[in-house]
Amino acid sequence: MAEKDICEIVYVHEDEVNKIKSKMLEDEFLFEVSDNFKVFGDSTRLKILYALSQKDLCVCDLAAVLDMSQSAISHQLRVLRSKNLVKFRKEGKMACYFLADEHVVAMIELGVEHTKEKL
Amino acid sequence: MAEKDICEIVYVHEDEVNKIKSKMLEDEFLFEVSDNFKVFGDSTRLKILYALSQKDLCVCDLAAVLDMSQSAISHQLRVLRSKNLVKFRKEGKMACYFLADEHVVAMIELGVEHTKEKL
DNA sequence: AAATCAATTGAACATGTATTCATATGATAA
DNA sequence: TTATCATATGAATACATGTTCAATTGATTT
C-alpha cells in the first residue's frame, strides 16, 4: 500500500507523475517480464541453460557437469520446462533435454556480454 | 554436493561430460551473470527501471508512480545503485534518479520483447 | 534555532525458493 | 517377474529476499 494521504497530494509533481503513469506498461505485464528474468536469475538454472546451449544432455550428465545431485537438477528442469525454456525427448529410460528456441541463447548471450563489459 | 560415488562413474557418458565441462564458463562468472539477471527479476525494481527509462524521477515521484511506500522504493533503489543500474543527483532535499546507461534500456527491451512474443 | 520534509537505514516479519532426503514411477535388462 | 536404473516428485529444511515500521540523517524554510 502507499501512504499518499498527506505526502503525495501535497508535494508530488502531480502532472509529471500522471504523465509517467500513463506511459507505464500494465502491472501484470511487467510482472510477467520480471518473472521471466527471474528464471535466469539463479546460477544453477543458468548453468543448465548454458550447458544445454553447448549440447543436448540427459539429466544425469547435467548433474555430472554441474556436480550436483540429480534431484536438484530435475527440480530445476521442471521450472525451466514450465517456463518453456527447455524441452526434452525420451530416449529409453533417459530424458534428453535441449533448449526450446534461440531466444534462450540470445538471452544468455546478452547477460554474458553485459557482465563481461562491467569488469 | 554431488553423489558421484557410485552413480556417475558407472553410467555417465564420461567423455561427453568432460567435453562440456571444459566448455563451461567459470562458475564464479556464471554466478555473476545470474546475479545480474536477478536484479531484473523483481517487478518492483523492473517498474522502477521502466519508469526511469521514461524520465528521471525523484524517490517520492517514483513512489507515487508505483503506488508504493517511499521506504520500499528507497530500499530497491539501494539495490539498483549497488548493481550500477541507476545513478542519482541531489537536488535540494530531493534525490533525482536516472538510468546508469543504455545497457539497462537494452536489457529491459529484450525482456519486454521476449515476453510479448510468448503470448 | 526549531520545524518540516525527502530520503535513508536497520530490524522485524513474512514470504519465496533452492536443495536434500526419501520415495514413487516407468522403462529396460536379467 | 524381479531387479536395476534414470528420472520425477513431495515434504521438510534452510536460506534469501521484499516490505513494513520506526527511527535517523541532512537539507530547507520559517
mmCIF file of C-alpha atoms (C1' of nucleotides) in Angstrom:
data_model
loop_
_atom_site.group_PDB
_atom_site.id
_atom_site.type_symbol
_atom_site.label_atom_id
_atom_site.label_comp_id
_atom_site.label_asym_id
_atom_site.label_seq_id
_atom_site.Cartn_x
_atom_site.Cartn_y
_atom_site.Cartn_z
ATOM 1 C CA MET A 1 0.000 0.000 0.000
ATOM 2 C CA ALA A 2 1.014 3.597 -0.434
ATOM 3 C CA GLU A 3 0.963 6.393 2.072
ATOM 4 C CA LYS A 4 -0.301 9.039 -0.275
ATOM 5 C CA ASP A 5 -2.698 10.628 2.196
ATOM 6 C CA ILE A 6 -0.699 13.671 3.152
ATOM 7 C CA CYS A 7 2.507 13.204 1.328
ATOM 8 C CA GLU A 8 1.865 12.705 -2.357
ATOM 9 C CA ILE A 9 -1.005 15.063 -2.929
ATOM 10 C CA VAL A 10 0.915 17.932 -1.434
ATOM 11 C CA TYR A 11 4.402 17.807 -2.757
ATOM 12 C CA VAL A 12 4.458 15.308 -5.575
ATOM 13 C CA HIS A 13 4.811 16.664 -9.079
ATOM 14 C CA GLU A 14 1.336 15.557 -9.924
ATOM 15 C CA ASP A 15 1.361 16.269 -13.638
ATOM 16 C CA GLU A 16 4.696 14.525 -14.139
ATOM 17 C CA VAL A 17 3.605 11.537 -12.126
ATOM 18 C CA ASN A 18 0.421 11.154 -14.137
ATOM 19 C CA LYS A 19 2.336 11.502 -17.359
ATOM 20 C CA ILE A 20 4.713 8.694 -16.441
ATOM 21 C CA LYS A 21 1.876 6.625 -15.047
ATOM 22 C CA SER A 22 0.127 6.777 -18.398
ATOM 23 C CA LYS A 23 3.311 5.655 -20.114
ATOM 24 C CA MET A 24 3.810 2.681 -17.839
ATOM 25 C CA LEU A 25 3.103 -0.790 -19.149
ATOM 26 C CA GLU A 26 0.456 -2.894 -17.460
ATOM 27 C CA ASP A 27 1.409 -4.017 -13.977
ATOM 28 C CA GLU A 28 0.514 -7.541 -14.914
ATOM 29 C CA PHE A 29 2.706 -7.468 -17.982
ATOM 30 C CA LEU A 30 5.731 -6.054 -16.185
ATOM 31 C CA PHE A 31 5.250 -8.690 -13.526
ATOM 32 C CA GLU A 32 5.453 -11.300 -16.225
ATOM 33 C CA VAL A 33 8.585 -9.755 -17.673
ATOM 34 C CA SER A 34 10.310 -9.759 -14.301
ATOM 35 C CA ASP A 35 9.131 -13.303 -13.784
ATOM 36 C CA ASN A 36 10.853 -14.291 -16.985
ATOM 37 C CA PHE A 37 14.072 -12.613 -15.914
ATOM 38 C CA LYS A 38 13.840 -14.419 -12.608
ATOM 39 C CA VAL A 39 14.354 -17.778 -14.278
ATOM 40 C CA PHE A 40 17.784 -16.646 -15.460
ATOM 41 C CA GLY A 41 18.493 -15.221 -12.023
ATOM 42 C CA ASP A 42 19.569 -18.489 -10.462
ATOM 43 C CA SER A 43 23.050 -19.803 -11.144
ATOM 44 C CA THR A 44 22.020 -23.451 -11.238
ATOM 45 C CA ARG A 45 19.394 -22.800 -13.892
ATOM 46 C CA LEU A 46 21.736 -20.541 -15.808
ATOM 47 C CA LYS A 47 24.434 -23.216 -15.787
ATOM 48 C CA ILE A 48 21.947 -25.789 -17.011
ATOM 49 C CA LEU A 49 20.894 -23.493 -19.832
ATOM 50 C CA TYR A 50 24.475 -22.682 -20.724
ATOM 51 C CA ALA A 51 25.426 -26.360 -20.774
ATOM 52 C CA LEU A 52 22.435 -27.143 -22.971
ATOM 53 C CA SER A 53 23.461 -24.347 -25.318
ATOM 54 C CA GLN A 54 26.587 -26.424 -25.963
ATOM 55 C CA LYS A 55 24.847 -29.737 -26.433
ATOM 56 C CA ASP A 56 21.646 -31.607 -25.649
ATOM 57 C CA LEU A 57 22.147 -33.546 -22.431
ATOM 58 C CA CYS A 58 20.384 -36.071 -20.261
ATOM 59 C CA VAL A 59 19.661 -35.385 -16.611
ATOM 60 C CA CYS A 60 22.470 -37.482 -15.224
ATOM 61 C CA ASP A 61 25.021 -35.867 -17.494
ATOM 62 C CA LEU A 62 23.796 -32.440 -16.471
ATOM 63 C CA ALA A 63 24.173 -33.488 -12.860
ATOM 64 C CA ALA A 64 27.722 -34.603 -13.580
ATOM 65 C CA VAL A 65 28.599 -31.434 -15.454
ATOM 66 C CA LEU A 66 27.264 -29.185 -12.697
ATOM 67 C CA ASP A 67 28.471 -31.523 -9.977
ATOM 68 C CA MET A 68 25.099 -31.502 -8.279
ATOM 69 C CA SER A 69 22.535 -34.103 -7.254
ATOM 70 C CA GLN A 70 20.250 -35.418 -9.946
ATOM 71 C CA SER A 71 17.269 -34.470 -7.846
ATOM 72 C CA ALA A 72 18.299 -30.837 -7.645
ATOM 73 C CA ILE A 73 18.795 -30.748 -11.403
ATOM 74 C CA SER A 74 15.463 -32.421 -12.013
ATOM 75 C CA HIS A 75 13.671 -29.873 -9.862
ATOM 76 C CA GLN A 76 15.223 -27.014 -11.792
ATOM 77 C CA LEU A 77 14.487 -28.648 -15.131
ATOM 78 C CA ARG A 78 10.879 -28.702 -14.037
ATOM 79 C CA VAL A 79 10.997 -24.928 -13.578
ATOM 80 C CA LEU A 80 12.691 -24.459 -16.924
ATOM 81 C CA ARG A 81 10.094 -26.648 -18.605
ATOM 82 C CA SER A 82 7.235 -24.742 -17.018
ATOM 83 C CA LYS A 83 8.684 -21.520 -18.447
ATOM 84 C CA ASN A 84 9.106 -23.161 -21.842
ATOM 85 C CA LEU A 85 12.845 -22.602 -21.913
ATOM 86 C CA VAL A 86 13.728 -26.263 -22.360
ATOM 87 C CA LYS A 87 12.120 -29.276 -23.940
ATOM 88 C CA PHE A 88 13.078 -32.932 -23.807
ATOM 89 C CA ARG A 89 12.750 -36.194 -25.653
ATOM 90 C CA LYS A 90 12.696 -39.598 -24.074
ATOM 91 C CA GLU A 91 15.488 -41.948 -25.094
ATOM 92 C CA GLY A 92 14.901 -45.264 -23.392
ATOM 93 C CA LYS A 93 14.940 -44.570 -19.694
ATOM 94 C CA MET A 94 16.803 -41.361 -20.185
ATOM 95 C CA ALA A 95 15.426 -37.880 -20.797
ATOM 96 C CA CYS A 96 17.437 -35.789 -23.210
ATOM 97 C CA TYR A 97 16.940 -32.086 -22.621
ATOM 98 C CA PHE A 98 17.530 -29.268 -25.085
ATOM 99 C CA LEU A 99 16.875 -25.546 -25.336
ATOM 100 C CA ALA A 100 13.401 -24.611 -26.535
ATOM 101 C CA ASP A 101 14.488 -21.932 -29.006
ATOM 102 C CA GLU A 102 17.080 -19.328 -29.949
ATOM 103 C CA HIS A 103 15.570 -16.707 -27.675
ATOM 104 C CA VAL A 104 17.094 -18.538 -24.769
ATOM 105 C CA VAL A 105 20.515 -18.426 -26.355
ATOM 106 C CA ALA A 106 20.091 -14.731 -27.129
ATOM 107 C CA MET A 107 19.172 -14.019 -23.545
ATOM 108 C CA ILE A 108 22.166 -15.881 -22.147
ATOM 109 C CA GLU A 109 24.498 -14.154 -24.547
ATOM 110 C CA LEU A 110 23.194 -10.721 -23.626
ATOM 111 C CA GLY A 111 23.654 -11.473 -19.951
ATOM 112 C CA VAL A 112 27.156 -12.757 -20.537
ATOM 113 C CA GLU A 113 28.095 -9.740 -22.645
ATOM 114 C CA HIS A 114 26.788 -7.210 -20.163
ATOM 115 C CA THR A 115 28.544 -8.923 -17.322
ATOM 116 C CA LYS A 116 31.839 -9.008 -19.203
ATOM 117 C CA GLU A 117 31.645 -5.314 -20.020
ATOM 118 C CA LYS A 118 31.189 -4.280 -16.439
ATOM 119 C CA LEU A 119 34.521 -5.638 -15.257
ATOM 120 C CA MET B 1 27.489 -31.644 -3.105
ATOM 121 C CA ALA B 2 27.239 -34.374 -5.700
ATOM 122 C CA GLU B 3 26.636 -38.042 -5.199
ATOM 123 C CA LYS B 4 29.056 -39.219 -7.827
ATOM 124 C CA ASP B 5 30.409 -42.086 -5.740
ATOM 125 C CA ILE B 6 28.505 -44.905 -7.327
ATOM 126 C CA CYS B 7 26.271 -43.240 -9.802
ATOM 127 C CA GLU B 8 28.246 -41.009 -12.111
ATOM 128 C CA ILE B 9 31.376 -43.043 -12.515
ATOM 129 C CA VAL B 10 29.376 -46.022 -13.643
ATOM 130 C CA TYR B 11 26.812 -44.832 -16.145
ATOM 131 C CA VAL B 12 27.619 -41.238 -17.076
ATOM 132 C CA HIS B 13 28.880 -40.514 -20.580
ATOM 133 C CA GLU B 14 32.244 -39.554 -19.239
ATOM 134 C CA ASP B 15 33.815 -38.190 -22.400
ATOM 135 C CA GLU B 16 30.798 -36.043 -23.247
ATOM 136 C CA VAL B 17 30.596 -34.714 -19.732
ATOM 137 C CA ASN B 18 34.240 -33.725 -19.714
ATOM 138 C CA LYS B 19 33.878 -32.087 -23.096
ATOM 139 C CA ILE B 20 31.004 -29.914 -21.907
ATOM 140 C CA LYS B 21 32.729 -29.256 -18.619
ATOM 141 C CA SER B 22 35.696 -27.818 -20.472
ATOM 142 C CA LYS B 23 33.375 -25.595 -22.476
ATOM 143 C CA MET B 24 31.611 -24.233 -19.413
ATOM 144 C CA LEU B 25 32.366 -20.723 -18.252
ATOM 145 C CA GLU B 26 33.793 -20.180 -14.801
ATOM 146 C CA ASP B 27 31.351 -20.959 -12.011
ATOM 147 C CA GLU B 28 32.086 -17.605 -10.475
ATOM 148 C CA PHE B 29 31.380 -15.783 -13.699
ATOM 149 C CA LEU B 30 28.094 -17.563 -14.365
ATOM 150 C CA PHE B 31 27.095 -16.810 -10.817
ATOM 151 C CA GLU B 32 27.675 -13.168 -11.517
ATOM 152 C CA VAL B 33 25.644 -13.318 -14.710
ATOM 153 C CA SER B 34 22.708 -14.881 -12.915
ATOM 154 C CA ASP B 35 23.119 -12.318 -10.172
ATOM 155 C CA ASN B 36 22.746 -9.592 -12.748
ATOM 156 C CA PHE B 37 19.622 -11.177 -14.171
ATOM 157 C CA LYS B 38 18.242 -11.410 -10.668
ATOM 158 C CA VAL B 39 18.046 -7.642 -10.364
ATOM 159 C CA PHE B 40 15.580 -7.552 -13.243
ATOM 160 C CA GLY B 41 13.717 -10.468 -11.733
ATOM 161 C CA ASP B 42 11.699 -8.405 -9.284
ATOM 162 C CA SER B 43 8.677 -6.491 -10.539
ATOM 163 C CA THR B 44 9.203 -3.515 -8.248
ATOM 164 C CA ARG B 45 12.746 -3.000 -9.492
ATOM 165 C CA LEU B 46 11.697 -3.580 -13.081
ATOM 166 C CA LYS B 47 8.927 -0.998 -12.745
ATOM 167 C CA ILE B 48 11.360 1.492 -11.277
ATOM 168 C CA LEU B 49 13.757 0.920 -14.155
ATOM 169 C CA TYR B 50 10.988 1.175 -16.707
ATOM 170 C CA ALA B 51 9.696 4.410 -15.189
ATOM 171 C CA LEU B 52 13.211 5.840 -15.182
ATOM 172 C CA SER B 53 13.603 4.862 -18.823
ATOM 173 C CA GLN B 54 10.786 7.343 -19.491
ATOM 174 C CA LYS B 55 12.162 10.162 -17.361
ATOM 175 C CA ASP B 56 14.495 10.913 -14.461
ATOM 176 C CA LEU B 57 12.464 10.884 -11.253
ATOM 177 C CA CYS B 58 12.859 11.615 -7.561
ATOM 178 C CA VAL B 59 12.088 8.994 -4.932
ATOM 179 C CA CYS B 60 8.731 10.399 -3.925
ATOM 180 C CA ASP B 61 7.559 10.582 -7.525
ATOM 181 C CA LEU B 62 8.665 7.007 -8.091
ATOM 182 C CA ALA B 63 6.702 6.015 -5.010
ATOM 183 C CA ALA B 64 3.660 7.811 -6.418
ATOM 184 C CA VAL B 65 4.027 6.247 -9.855
ATOM 185 C CA LEU B 66 4.372 2.735 -8.455
ATOM 186 C CA ASP B 67 1.875 3.397 -5.688
ATOM 187 C CA MET B 68 4.222 2.044 -3.042
ATOM 188 C CA SER B 69 5.802 3.363 0.128
ATOM 189 C CA GLN B 70 8.800 5.605 -0.279
ATOM 190 C CA SER B 71 10.740 3.317 2.035
ATOM 191 C CA ALA B 72 10.184 0.283 -0.141
ATOM 192 C CA ILE B 73 11.295 2.253 -3.193
ATOM 193 C CA SER B 74 14.351 3.537 -1.398
ATOM 194 C CA HIS B 75 15.394 0.032 -0.410
ATOM 195 C CA GLN B 76 15.130 -1.137 -4.004
ATOM 196 C CA LEU B 77 16.978 1.900 -5.303
ATOM 197 C CA ARG B 78 19.768 0.898 -2.978
ATOM 198 C CA VAL B 79 19.940 -2.482 -4.694
ATOM 199 C CA LEU B 80 19.854 -0.872 -8.125
ATOM 200 C CA ARG B 81 22.630 1.526 -7.144
ATOM 201 C CA SER B 82 24.772 -1.294 -5.811
ATOM 202 C CA LYS B 83 24.443 -3.031 -9.170
ATOM 203 C CA ASN B 84 25.266 0.197 -11.007
ATOM 204 C CA LEU B 85 21.986 0.235 -12.867
ATOM 205 C CA VAL B 86 20.928 3.661 -11.632
ATOM 206 C CA LYS B 87 22.671 6.833 -10.533
ATOM 207 C CA PHE B 88 21.302 9.945 -8.878
ATOM 208 C CA ARG B 89 21.941 13.607 -8.352
ATOM 209 C CA LYS B 90 20.930 15.612 -5.334
ATOM 210 C CA GLU B 91 18.517 18.468 -5.962
ATOM 211 C CA GLY B 92 17.885 20.273 -2.707
ATOM 212 C CA LYS B 93 16.436 17.705 -0.358
ATOM 213 C CA MET B 94 15.361 15.519 -3.204
ATOM 214 C CA ALA B 95 17.314 12.781 -4.952
ATOM 215 C CA CYS B 96 16.760 12.568 -8.684
ATOM 216 C CA TYR B 97 17.427 9.091 -10.032
ATOM 217 C CA PHE B 98 18.249 8.130 -13.600
ATOM 218 C CA LEU B 99 19.408 5.047 -15.501
ATOM 219 C CA ALA B 100 23.147 4.455 -15.467
ATOM 220 C CA ASP B 101 23.498 3.645 -19.161
ATOM 221 C CA GLU B 102 21.849 2.304 -22.298
ATOM 222 C CA HIS B 103 22.614 -1.295 -21.387
ATOM 223 C CA VAL B 104 19.823 -1.123 -18.879
ATOM 224 C CA VAL B 105 17.382 0.023 -21.532
ATOM 225 C CA ALA B 106 18.564 -2.718 -23.881
ATOM 226 C CA MET B 107 18.011 -5.325 -21.209
ATOM 227 C CA ILE B 108 14.506 -4.129 -20.410
ATOM 228 C CA GLU B 109 13.591 -4.032 -24.072
ATOM 229 C CA LEU B 110 14.814 -7.565 -24.659
ATOM 230 C CA GLY B 111 12.785 -8.794 -21.711
ATOM 231 C CA VAL B 112 9.707 -6.963 -22.933
ATOM 232 C CA GLU B 113 10.100 -8.286 -26.464
ATOM 233 C CA HIS B 114 10.581 -11.871 -25.415
ATOM 234 C CA THR B 115 7.610 -11.704 -23.112
ATOM 235 C CA LYS B 116 5.411 -10.238 -25.818
ATOM 236 C CA GLU B 117 6.385 -12.913 -28.299
ATOM 237 C CA LYS B 118 5.446 -15.733 -25.998
ATOM 238 C CA LEU B 119 1.784 -14.811 -25.806
ATOM 239 C "C1'" DA C 1 17.080 27.629 16.366
ATOM 240 C "C1'" DA C 2 13.057 24.924 15.617
ATOM 241 C "C1'" DA C 3 10.126 22.713 12.447
ATOM 242 C "C1'" DT C 4 9.408 20.375 8.311
ATOM 243 C "C1'" DC C 5 10.381 17.369 4.680
ATOM 244 C "C1'" DA C 6 12.812 13.931 1.343
ATOM 245 C "C1'" DA C 7 15.399 10.211 1.702
ATOM 246 C "C1'" DT C 8 17.964 6.543 4.024
ATOM 247 C "C1'" DT C 9 18.642 2.884 7.123
ATOM 248 C "C1'" DG C 10 18.118 -1.147 10.414
ATOM 249 C "C1'" DA C 11 15.355 -4.514 12.478
ATOM 250 C "C1'" DA C 12 11.438 -7.424 12.281
ATOM 251 C "C1'" DC C 13 8.451 -10.104 9.763
ATOM 252 C "C1'" DA C 14 6.527 -12.762 6.149
ATOM 253 C "C1'" DT C 15 7.055 -14.990 2.012
ATOM 254 C "C1'" DG C 16 9.712 -17.395 -1.673
ATOM 255 C "C1'" DT C 17 12.672 -20.619 -3.158
ATOM 256 C "C1'" DA C 18 16.675 -23.988 -3.757
ATOM 257 C "C1'" DT C 19 18.367 -28.262 -2.066
ATOM 258 C "C1'" DT C 20 18.094 -32.579 0.316
ATOM 259 C "C1'" DC C 21 16.091 -36.874 1.557
ATOM 260 C "C1'" DA C 22 13.037 -40.460 0.883
ATOM 261 C "C1'" DT C 23 10.026 -42.411 -2.132
ATOM 262 C "C1'" DA C 24 7.494 -43.265 -6.441
ATOM 263 C "C1'" DT C 25 7.278 -44.020 -11.434
ATOM 264 C "C1'" DG C 26 8.296 -46.019 -15.683
ATOM 265 C "C1'" DA C 27 11.393 -48.330 -18.629
ATOM 266 C "C1'" DT C 28 14.904 -51.760 -19.584
ATOM 267 C "C1'" DA C 29 17.526 -55.976 -18.580
ATOM 268 C "C1'" DA C 30 18.159 -60.415 -16.350
ATOM 269 C "C1'" DT D 1 8.573 -61.423 -12.893
ATOM 270 C "C1'" DT D 2 12.168 -59.389 -10.417
ATOM 271 C "C1'" DA D 3 15.916 -56.336 -10.240
ATOM 272 C "C1'" DT D 4 18.001 -52.308 -11.714
ATOM 273 C "C1'" DC D 5 18.403 -47.873 -13.436
ATOM 274 C "C1'" DA D 6 17.072 -42.855 -14.881
ATOM 275 C "C1'" DT D 7 14.051 -39.566 -13.692
ATOM 276 C "C1'" DA D 8 10.435 -37.312 -11.228
ATOM 277 C "C1'" DT D 9 8.094 -35.828 -7.173
ATOM 278 C "C1'" DG D 10 6.564 -34.444 -2.303
ATOM 279 C "C1'" DA D 11 7.748 -32.974 2.112
ATOM 280 C "C1'" DA D 12 10.982 -30.865 5.026
ATOM 281 C "C1'" DT D 13 14.571 -27.720 5.810
ATOM 282 C "C1'" DA D 14 17.428 -23.778 5.340
ATOM 283 C "C1'" DC D 15 18.298 -19.619 3.437
ATOM 284 C "C1'" DA D 16 17.349 -15.453 0.651
ATOM 285 C "C1'" DT D 17 14.633 -11.522 -0.067
ATOM 286 C "C1'" DG D 18 10.831 -7.797 -0.204
ATOM 287 C "C1'" DT D 19 8.056 -4.847 2.599
ATOM 288 C "C1'" DT D 20 6.827 -2.516 6.724
ATOM 289 C "C1'" DC D 21 7.657 0.158 10.769
ATOM 290 C "C1'" DA D 22 10.294 3.172 13.496
ATOM 291 C "C1'" DA D 23 13.966 5.998 13.805
ATOM 292 C "C1'" DT D 24 17.737 8.847 11.749
ATOM 293 C "C1'" DT D 25 20.104 11.973 8.604
ATOM 294 C "C1'" DG D 26 20.722 16.063 6.090
ATOM 295 C "C1'" DA D 27 18.712 19.886 3.856
ATOM 296 C "C1'" DT D 28 15.373 23.647 3.540
ATOM 297 C "C1'" DT D 29 12.173 27.003 5.465
ATOM 298 C "C1'" DT D 30 10.120 29.881 8.979
#
